Short mmCIF file of C-alpha atoms in Angstrom, two decimals:
data_model
loop_
_atom_site.label_atom_id
_atom_site.label_comp_id
_atom_site.label_asym_id
_atom_site.label_seq_id
_atom_site.Cartn_x
_atom_site.Cartn_y
_atom_site.Cartn_z
CA MET A 285 29.71 1.53 -8.59
CA ALA A 286 26.97 -0.86 -7.60
CA LYS A 287 25.47 -0.27 -4.18
CA GLU A 288 26.43 -2.74 -1.48
CA VAL A 289 23.60 -5.12 -0.63
CA ALA A 290 22.91 -5.37 3.11
CA GLY A 291 20.22 -8.05 2.92
CA TYR A 292 16.86 -9.22 1.67
CA VAL A 293 13.32 -9.27 3.07
CA LYS A 294 10.70 -11.61 1.66
CA LEU A 295 7.01 -10.91 2.31
CA GLN A 296 3.61 -11.67 0.83
CA VAL A 297 1.35 -8.62 0.76
CA LYS A 298 -2.08 -7.93 -0.75
CA GLY A 299 -1.90 -5.70 -3.81
CA GLY A 300 -2.62 -2.02 -3.10
CA GLN A 301 -2.88 -2.69 0.63
CA ALA A 302 0.63 -2.38 2.04
CA ASN A 303 0.64 -0.49 5.34
CA PRO A 304 3.20 0.08 8.09
CA SER A 305 1.70 -2.50 10.48
CA PRO A 306 3.30 -5.92 11.02
CA PRO A 307 4.94 -7.63 9.24
CA ILE A 308 6.03 -4.76 6.94
CA GLY A 309 6.63 -2.29 9.77
CA PRO A 310 8.91 -4.43 11.93
CA ALA A 311 10.59 -6.16 8.96
CA LEU A 312 11.67 -2.91 7.30
CA GLY A 313 11.72 -0.65 10.34
CA SER A 314 14.25 -2.82 12.18
CA LYS A 315 16.65 -2.29 9.26
CA GLY A 316 16.19 1.48 9.35
CA LEU A 317 14.37 1.57 6.00
CA ASN A 318 11.63 4.10 5.25
CA ILE A 319 8.51 1.97 5.66
CA MET A 320 6.11 4.51 4.17
CA GLU A 321 8.25 4.89 1.07
CA PHE A 322 7.96 1.14 0.47
CA CYS A 323 4.18 1.14 1.08
CA LYS A 324 3.58 4.00 -1.36
CA GLN A 325 5.70 2.38 -4.07
CA PHE A 326 4.26 -1.11 -3.59
CA ASN A 327 0.67 0.17 -3.60
CA GLY A 328 1.36 2.36 -6.65
CA ARG A 329 2.71 -0.59 -8.60
CA THR A 330 -0.08 -3.00 -7.66
CA GLN A 331 -3.20 -0.94 -8.34
CA ASP A 332 -4.21 -3.51 -10.98
CA LYS A 333 -3.96 -6.39 -8.50
CA MET A 334 -5.91 -4.92 -5.57
CA GLY A 335 -6.41 -7.44 -2.77
CA MET A 336 -4.46 -10.26 -4.45
CA VAL A 337 -1.63 -11.75 -2.37
CA LEU A 338 1.67 -10.99 -4.08
CA PRO A 339 5.11 -12.22 -3.03
CA VAL A 340 7.60 -9.36 -2.87
CA LEU A 341 11.37 -9.64 -2.51
CA ILE A 342 12.98 -6.49 -1.11
CA THR A 343 16.70 -5.91 -1.53
CA TYR A 344 18.11 -3.33 0.87
CA TYR A 345 21.45 -1.64 0.73
CA LYS A 346 24.03 -0.36 3.20
CA ASP A 347 22.93 3.23 2.52
CA LYS A 348 19.35 2.36 3.70
CA SER A 349 17.92 2.53 0.20
CA PHE A 350 16.04 -0.43 -1.24
CA ASP A 351 14.36 -1.81 -4.31
CA PHE A 352 11.97 -4.69 -4.76
CA VAL A 353 10.61 -7.24 -7.19
CA ILE A 354 6.95 -8.29 -7.20
CA LYS A 355 6.35 -11.91 -8.20
CA THR A 356 3.30 -13.75 -9.47
CA PRO A 357 0.63 -14.71 -6.90
CA PRO A 358 0.85 -18.18 -5.29
CA ALA A 359 -0.90 -20.88 -7.36
CA PRO A 360 -3.72 -21.42 -4.81
CA ILE A 361 -4.60 -17.73 -5.03
CA MET A 362 -4.78 -18.00 -8.83
CA LEU A 363 -6.84 -21.19 -8.58
CA MET A 364 -9.34 -19.52 -6.26
CA GLU A 365 -9.57 -16.58 -8.62
CA ALA A 366 -10.06 -18.91 -11.60
CA ALA A 367 -12.69 -21.00 -9.81
CA LYS A 368 -14.33 -17.83 -8.39
CA LEU A 369 -14.23 -19.45 -4.98
CA LYS A 370 -14.59 -17.94 -1.56
CA GLY A 371 -12.52 -20.46 0.35
CA GLY A 372 -12.00 -24.09 -0.59
CA SER A 373 -14.42 -26.90 0.02
CA ALA A 374 -15.47 -27.77 3.56
CA GLN A 375 -14.52 -31.37 2.80
CA PRO A 376 -11.94 -31.29 0.04
CA ASN A 377 -12.14 -34.93 -0.93
CA ARG A 378 -15.89 -35.34 -0.99
CA ASN A 379 -17.69 -32.07 -1.50
CA LYS A 380 -16.36 -30.39 -4.64
CA VAL A 381 -17.34 -26.73 -4.45
CA GLY A 382 -15.56 -25.26 -7.43
CA SER A 383 -13.96 -26.24 -10.67
CA VAL A 384 -11.45 -25.07 -13.23
CA ASP A 385 -10.75 -26.50 -16.67
CA TRP A 386 -7.43 -27.62 -18.10
CA ASP A 387 -7.03 -24.41 -20.09
CA GLN A 388 -7.15 -22.44 -16.84
CA VAL A 389 -4.66 -24.86 -15.27
CA ARG A 390 -2.37 -24.32 -18.26
CA VAL A 391 -2.53 -20.51 -17.90
CA ILE A 392 -1.67 -20.76 -14.18
CA ALA A 393 1.11 -23.30 -14.88
CA GLU A 394 2.65 -21.09 -17.55
CA THR A 395 2.49 -18.03 -15.30
CA LYS A 396 4.06 -19.92 -12.40
CA MET A 397 6.70 -21.80 -14.42
CA PRO A 398 9.56 -19.46 -13.41
CA ASP A 399 8.83 -20.12 -9.71
CA LEU A 400 8.25 -23.90 -9.93
CA ASN A 401 10.81 -26.66 -10.09
CA CYS A 402 9.33 -28.03 -13.30
CA PHE A 403 11.00 -28.59 -16.64
CA THR A 404 7.83 -28.81 -18.73
CA VAL A 405 4.48 -27.04 -18.72
CA GLU A 406 2.88 -30.47 -18.46
CA SER A 407 4.61 -31.28 -15.17
CA ALA A 408 3.74 -27.79 -13.89
CA MET A 409 0.08 -28.43 -14.85
CA LYS A 410 0.11 -31.70 -12.91
CA MET A 411 1.48 -29.89 -9.88
CA ILE A 412 -1.20 -27.16 -10.12
CA ALA A 413 -3.93 -29.79 -10.58
CA GLY A 414 -2.68 -31.56 -7.45
CA THR A 415 -2.91 -28.31 -5.50
CA ALA A 416 -6.46 -27.81 -6.81
CA ARG A 417 -7.46 -31.29 -5.61
CA SER A 418 -6.02 -30.57 -2.14
CA MET A 419 -8.24 -27.50 -2.00
CA GLY A 420 -11.35 -29.37 -3.15
CA ILE A 421 -11.33 -27.76 -6.59
CA THR A 422 -12.18 -30.14 -9.43
CA VAL A 423 -10.30 -29.98 -12.70
CA SER A 424 -13.03 -30.63 -15.24
CA GLY A 425 -12.60 -32.59 -18.46
CA ALA A 426 -9.90 -34.98 -19.58
CA ALA A 427 -6.25 -34.03 -19.09
CA PRO A 428 -4.70 -32.94 -22.43
CA TRP A 429 -2.13 -35.75 -22.28
CA ASP A 430 -4.92 -38.34 -21.95
CA ASN A 431 -6.42 -37.37 -25.32
CA MET B 109 -4.52 -0.36 16.04
CA ASN B 110 -3.23 -3.66 17.42
CA TYR B 111 -2.53 -6.53 15.05
CA THR B 112 -3.03 -10.26 15.44
CA GLU B 113 -0.20 -12.56 14.39
CA LEU B 114 -1.09 -16.13 13.54
CA GLN B 115 1.96 -18.41 13.66
CA LEU B 116 1.30 -21.57 11.67
CA THR B 117 3.42 -24.70 11.82
CA LEU B 118 2.83 -26.76 8.73
CA ASP B 119 4.22 -28.76 5.83
CA PRO B 120 5.75 -26.36 3.24
CA ASP B 121 3.55 -27.96 0.55
CA PHE B 122 0.52 -26.43 2.28
CA ALA B 123 1.99 -22.98 2.94
CA ASP B 124 0.59 -21.38 -0.21
CA ILE B 125 -2.81 -23.03 0.22
CA LEU B 126 -3.17 -21.75 3.79
CA THR B 127 -1.98 -18.32 2.63
CA ALA B 128 -4.78 -18.27 0.04
CA GLU B 129 -7.39 -19.47 2.56
CA LEU B 130 -6.33 -16.94 5.22
CA ALA B 131 -6.25 -14.11 2.66
CA GLU B 132 -9.93 -14.86 2.07
CA LEU B 133 -10.52 -14.39 5.81
CA GLY B 134 -9.01 -10.90 5.65
CA PHE B 135 -5.40 -11.62 6.58
CA GLU B 136 -3.37 -8.89 4.88
CA SER B 137 0.18 -10.10 4.74
CA PHE B 138 2.37 -13.11 5.33
CA THR B 139 5.95 -14.13 6.03
CA GLU B 140 7.67 -17.48 5.65
CA THR B 141 9.24 -18.95 8.76
CA ASP B 142 11.34 -22.05 9.38
CA GLU B 143 8.24 -23.80 10.74
CA GLY B 144 5.65 -22.56 8.22
CA ILE B 145 4.07 -19.13 7.83
CA ASN B 146 3.03 -16.17 9.93
CA ALA B 147 -0.14 -14.32 8.93
CA TYR B 148 -1.21 -10.82 10.01
CA ILE B 149 -4.61 -9.16 10.40
CA PRO B 150 -5.97 -6.08 12.26
CA GLU B 151 -7.12 -7.35 15.67
CA PRO B 152 -10.80 -6.33 15.24
CA ASP B 153 -10.99 -8.38 12.01
CA PHE B 154 -9.58 -11.57 13.55
CA ASP B 155 -12.14 -14.39 13.64
CA ALA B 156 -10.81 -17.30 15.72
CA GLU B 157 -13.66 -19.60 14.69
CA ALA B 158 -13.08 -19.03 10.99
CA VAL B 159 -9.36 -19.80 11.41
CA ALA B 160 -10.15 -22.99 13.34
CA GLU B 161 -12.57 -23.98 10.59
CA VAL B 162 -9.96 -23.50 7.85
CA VAL B 163 -7.34 -25.47 9.80
CA ALA B 164 -9.85 -28.26 10.49
CA ARG B 165 -10.68 -28.46 6.79
CA TYR B 166 -7.11 -29.49 5.99
CA SER B 167 -6.47 -31.60 9.08
CA GLY B 168 -7.25 -34.81 7.20
CA GLN B 169 -4.45 -34.07 4.73
CA THR B 170 -1.72 -32.58 6.88
CA ALA B 171 -0.85 -31.60 10.44
CA ILE B 172 -1.26 -27.89 11.14
CA GLY B 173 -0.52 -26.23 14.46
CA TYR B 174 -1.00 -22.59 15.30
CA VAL B 175 -0.45 -19.95 17.94
CA VAL B 176 -2.19 -16.57 18.13
CA ASN B 177 -0.26 -13.50 19.31
CA SER B 178 -1.39 -9.93 19.89
CA LEU B 179 1.01 -7.26 18.60
CA GLU B 180 0.74 -3.83 20.17
CA LYS B 181 0.64 -0.68 18.10
CA THR B 182 4.27 0.44 17.77
CA ASN B 183 6.09 3.16 15.87
CA TRP B 184 8.08 0.78 13.63
CA ASN B 185 9.47 3.75 11.70
CA ALA B 186 11.40 5.11 14.72
CA GLU B 187 14.77 3.85 13.49
CA TRP B 188 14.42 5.57 10.10
CA GLU B 189 12.88 8.65 11.69
CA GLN B 190 15.93 9.17 13.92
CA ASN B 191 18.18 9.43 10.91
CA TYR B 192 16.12 11.22 8.34
CA GLN B 193 17.69 14.09 6.48
CA PRO B 194 15.76 17.35 5.92
CA ILE B 195 14.13 17.71 2.51
CA GLU B 196 14.39 20.85 0.44
CA VAL B 197 11.78 21.81 -2.15
CA VAL B 198 12.67 24.71 -4.42
CA THR B 199 10.70 26.08 -7.38
CA GLU B 200 11.95 27.86 -10.49
CA GLY B 201 10.13 30.94 -9.20
CA GLY B 202 12.51 31.02 -6.23
CA MET B 203 10.05 29.81 -3.60
CA SER B 204 11.42 27.25 -1.20
CA ALA B 205 10.37 25.03 1.67
CA ARG B 206 12.40 22.80 3.95
CA VAL B 207 10.92 19.84 5.81
CA ARG B 208 12.76 18.78 8.95
CA ALA B 209 12.20 16.79 12.12
CA SER B 210 12.04 18.56 15.46
CA PHE B 211 15.63 17.45 16.24
CA HIS B 212 17.02 19.31 13.18
CA ALA B 213 17.95 22.98 13.54
CA PRO B 214 15.93 25.43 11.37
CA ASP B 215 17.57 26.97 8.30
CA GLY B 216 16.63 30.59 7.60
CA ALA B 217 17.69 30.32 3.95
CA PHE B 218 14.31 28.77 3.13
CA THR B 219 11.04 30.68 2.76
CA TYR B 220 9.00 28.09 4.65
CA ASP B 221 10.10 25.86 7.51
CA LEU B 222 8.00 22.74 8.20
CA VAL B 223 8.54 20.50 11.22
CA ILE B 224 7.29 16.97 10.59
CA ASN B 225 7.81 14.05 12.97
CA PRO B 226 6.30 11.39 10.69
CA LYS B 227 6.18 8.33 12.96
CA MET B 228 4.23 5.84 10.83
CA SER B 229 2.49 8.31 8.53
CA PHE B 230 3.21 9.17 4.93
CA GLY B 231 4.43 12.58 3.89
CA THR B 232 7.87 14.01 4.57
CA GLY B 233 8.76 15.22 1.10
CA HIS B 234 11.19 12.33 0.63
CA HIS B 235 8.77 10.63 -1.71
CA GLU B 236 8.47 11.98 -5.25
CA THR B 237 4.70 12.50 -4.99
CA THR B 238 4.87 14.64 -1.83
CA HIS B 239 7.77 16.59 -3.32
CA MET B 240 5.82 17.40 -6.50
CA MET B 241 2.64 18.33 -4.61
CA MET B 242 4.71 20.78 -2.55
CA GLN B 243 6.32 22.16 -5.71
CA HIS B 244 2.86 22.80 -7.17
CA GLN B 245 1.67 24.38 -3.93
CA LEU B 246 4.61 26.76 -3.75
CA GLY B 247 3.49 28.18 -7.10
CA LEU B 248 -0.18 28.62 -6.13
CA ASP B 249 -1.84 31.53 -4.36
CA HIS B 250 -3.18 30.15 -1.05
CA VAL B 251 -3.85 33.48 0.69
CA GLY B 252 -7.20 33.53 2.53
CA LYS B 253 -8.30 30.26 0.95
CA ALA B 254 -10.05 27.18 2.30
CA ILE B 255 -8.16 23.97 1.62
CA LEU B 256 -8.97 20.29 1.87
CA ASP B 257 -6.26 17.61 2.28
CA VAL B 258 -7.50 14.15 1.24
CA GLY B 259 -5.58 11.22 2.75
CA SER B 260 -3.47 13.64 4.72
CA GLY B 261 -0.86 11.31 6.30
CA THR B 262 1.48 13.53 8.33
CA GLY B 263 -0.64 16.55 7.34
CA ILE B 264 2.35 18.03 5.50
CA LEU B 265 0.37 19.43 2.53
CA ALA B 266 -2.30 21.09 4.69
CA ILE B 267 0.45 22.52 6.92
CA LEU B 268 2.31 23.94 3.91
CA GLY B 269 -1.00 25.37 2.64
CA LEU B 270 -1.55 27.20 5.94
CA LYS B 271 2.03 28.50 5.93
CA LEU B 272 1.36 29.80 2.41
CA GLY B 273 -1.50 31.86 3.83
CA ALA B 274 -4.59 29.64 3.60
CA ALA B 275 -7.37 30.75 5.97
CA ASN B 276 -8.17 27.22 7.12
CA ALA B 277 -7.57 23.56 6.30
CA LEU B 278 -9.62 20.42 6.70
CA ALA B 279 -7.64 17.15 6.58
CA PHE B 280 -8.62 13.51 6.92
CA ASP B 281 -7.11 10.06 6.66
CA ILE B 282 -8.51 6.55 7.06
CA GLU B 283 -5.62 5.56 9.33
CA GLU B 284 -5.91 6.25 13.04
CA TRP B 285 -2.15 6.77 13.47
CA ALA B 286 -2.09 9.30 10.61
CA VAL B 287 -4.85 11.38 12.22
CA GLU B 288 -3.01 11.45 15.56
CA ASN B 289 0.20 12.32 13.74
CA ALA B 290 -1.33 15.13 11.64
CA ILE B 291 -2.74 16.72 14.81
CA GLU B 292 0.69 16.48 16.45
CA ASN B 293 2.43 18.00 13.41
CA ALA B 294 -0.18 20.79 13.12
CA SER B 295 0.67 21.67 16.72
CA LEU B 296 4.45 21.55 16.07
CA ASN B 297 3.92 24.07 13.25
CA ASP B 298 1.48 26.22 15.23
CA CYS B 299 -1.27 25.61 12.66
CA GLN B 300 -4.39 26.34 14.66
CA GLN B 301 -6.63 26.64 11.64
CA MET B 302 -6.35 22.94 10.84
CA ARG B 303 -9.11 20.42 11.55
CA VAL B 304 -8.34 16.71 11.22
CA PHE B 305 -10.74 13.76 11.29
CA GLN B 306 -10.51 10.01 10.69
CA GLY B 307 -12.52 8.92 7.67
CA THR B 308 -13.01 9.40 3.95
CA ILE B 309 -14.36 12.08 1.61
CA ALA B 310 -17.85 10.85 2.61
CA GLY B 311 -17.21 12.43 6.03
CA VAL B 312 -16.96 15.95 4.57
CA ASP B 313 -20.20 17.95 4.80
CA ALA B 314 -21.86 17.73 1.36
CA ALA B 315 -22.35 21.50 1.22
CA GLU B 316 -18.77 22.40 2.17
CA GLN B 317 -16.64 23.77 -0.67
CA PHE B 318 -12.94 24.54 -0.91
CA ASP B 319 -10.66 26.72 -3.03
CA ILE B 320 -7.87 24.12 -3.16
CA ILE B 321 -8.14 20.35 -2.79
CA LEU B 322 -4.95 18.31 -2.28
CA ALA B 323 -5.14 14.56 -2.96
CA ASN B 324 -1.93 12.53 -2.92
CA ILE B 325 -3.39 9.02 -2.76
CA ASN B 326 -3.33 6.36 -5.49
CA ARG B 327 -4.77 5.73 -8.95
CA ASN B 328 -7.81 3.67 -7.95
CA VAL B 329 -9.01 6.00 -5.20
CA LEU B 330 -8.52 9.06 -7.45
CA LEU B 331 -10.42 7.46 -10.34
CA ALA B 332 -13.31 6.66 -7.99
CA GLU B 333 -13.36 9.95 -6.09
CA ILE B 334 -12.38 12.77 -8.48
CA PRO B 335 -16.07 13.41 -9.36
CA THR B 336 -16.78 13.85 -5.62
CA TYR B 337 -13.82 16.19 -5.13
CA VAL B 338 -15.17 18.36 -7.95
CA ARG B 339 -18.46 18.79 -6.09
CA HIS B 340 -16.46 20.11 -3.12
CA LEU B 341 -14.42 22.48 -5.30
CA LYS B 342 -15.45 26.12 -5.77
CA PRO B 343 -15.69 27.36 -9.38
CA GLY B 344 -12.19 28.41 -10.44
CA GLY B 345 -10.69 26.28 -7.63
CA GLN B 346 -7.76 23.92 -8.04
CA LEU B 347 -7.45 20.19 -7.51
CA LEU B 348 -3.89 18.90 -7.03
CA VAL B 349 -3.46 15.15 -7.43
CA SER B 350 -0.57 12.67 -7.18
CA GLY B 351 0.19 9.15 -5.98
CA PHE B 352 0.14 7.53 -9.43
CA TYR B 353 2.69 6.69 -12.10
CA GLU B 354 3.08 8.59 -15.40
CA THR B 355 1.65 5.54 -17.17
CA ASP B 356 -1.62 6.03 -15.25
CA SER B 357 -1.88 9.72 -16.18
CA PRO B 358 -4.16 9.12 -19.22
CA ASP B 359 -6.74 7.35 -17.01
CA ILE B 360 -6.65 10.18 -14.48
CA GLN B 361 -6.92 12.73 -17.29
CA GLN B 362 -9.96 10.99 -18.78
CA THR B 363 -11.80 10.98 -15.44
CA ALA B 364 -10.87 14.60 -14.70
CA GLY B 365 -11.81 15.77 -18.20
CA ALA B 366 -15.21 14.04 -17.97
CA VAL B 367 -16.13 16.16 -14.93
CA GLY B 368 -15.06 19.43 -16.54
CA LEU B 369 -11.58 19.89 -15.07
CA THR B 370 -8.83 21.55 -17.08
CA LYS B 371 -5.20 20.52 -16.66
CA VAL B 372 -3.10 23.58 -15.77
CA GLY B 373 0.04 22.01 -14.32
CA TYR B 374 1.95 18.73 -14.71
CA LEU B 375 5.13 17.43 -13.10
CA THR B 376 6.89 14.09 -13.23
CA ARG B 377 9.66 12.79 -11.04
CA ASN B 378 11.21 9.33 -11.25
CA GLN B 379 8.15 7.99 -13.15
CA TRP B 380 5.63 9.39 -10.66
CA ALA B 381 3.22 12.11 -11.83
CA SER B 382 1.38 15.05 -10.28
CA VAL B 383 -1.28 17.21 -11.94
CA VAL B 384 -2.98 20.51 -11.14
CA TYR B 385 -6.56 20.78 -12.43
CA GLN B 386 -8.78 23.84 -12.46
CA LYS B 387 -12.56 23.83 -12.22
#
């Protein structure tokens, strides 16, 4: 028989760096879950994504057990990684401090498709490019649909 | 250590962007709220000016408000701790250990009785990796030996080592609460031959060598530090490792083999792995 779900906890945690401090400690501890068990499992599964912010959805059950799903990083995190940026531009609309190309935007869009409300990769790419512009990251070259 | 909570009120379209920006400033984790996001960072790492600068950078595009709160160090695990069930570790050779909290009654049916009040530290035997490390230890001769416990958490492995007859144990952890907890647990188990310090392997005297080194950490730390552990291991000594998945075993094996270690024991449990190496 399937275990009875008691609830869900949604967090964003850096890969390999879960620890029992807030918000993990209070979020799981208040439900009587074993915080250290979660930290060890999360860190074990994210050794390849050290330091990258990862959304994690924890399902916990009436018997105080839990499991969790790790999702893809938020698009801005992936854009920063792609543009090798340390923080966005000081003045996003004037001083462009980093850039990505459309191929990189496509990779991010395809990775994020399951989490975005987009029906096509093209619309997802436009959304990602918009996020890049907000952060002061230039998308270099002509958009594929303009060719 | 106290934590700083930054409560941001913002347009949901900017939640991910601010998450990315704050992650760059050292914020470790985030939660969504009805008003925006909350971000968390150890208090000593909080830089109010840097946060103000990030918020100002986006102020032309959207309205962002924020409040800073200080969160006191708390034992968040208390609820789980009150209800934890004792853990029993039994080997094929008939050796056995039972890990219990101080509110559980002892059970004379087990060879070794360990009292662990974990608070917020790792290591009660509930997790597969701790369980396998203990299984390995129960099959190893500890009598009169010097042991080192790397990333000791509750101190459970060093405490078991001393109960198995080790002459002394040195344990360390990077977390302040784990060090306090290991000292408390050593006292609960009357382990006077246990020294605990806060730090890393770099804090162990370069000339000090051990008969048994216990390292239940994670893949990346093990890959980086196994060569150092070997320098602290006496010839013929054993290195017990865990904290990684079976799929990471080949990487661990390659690093261990390159520094002359021989695999003499291997356990898996629910996809986690634990290996005993000999120098």
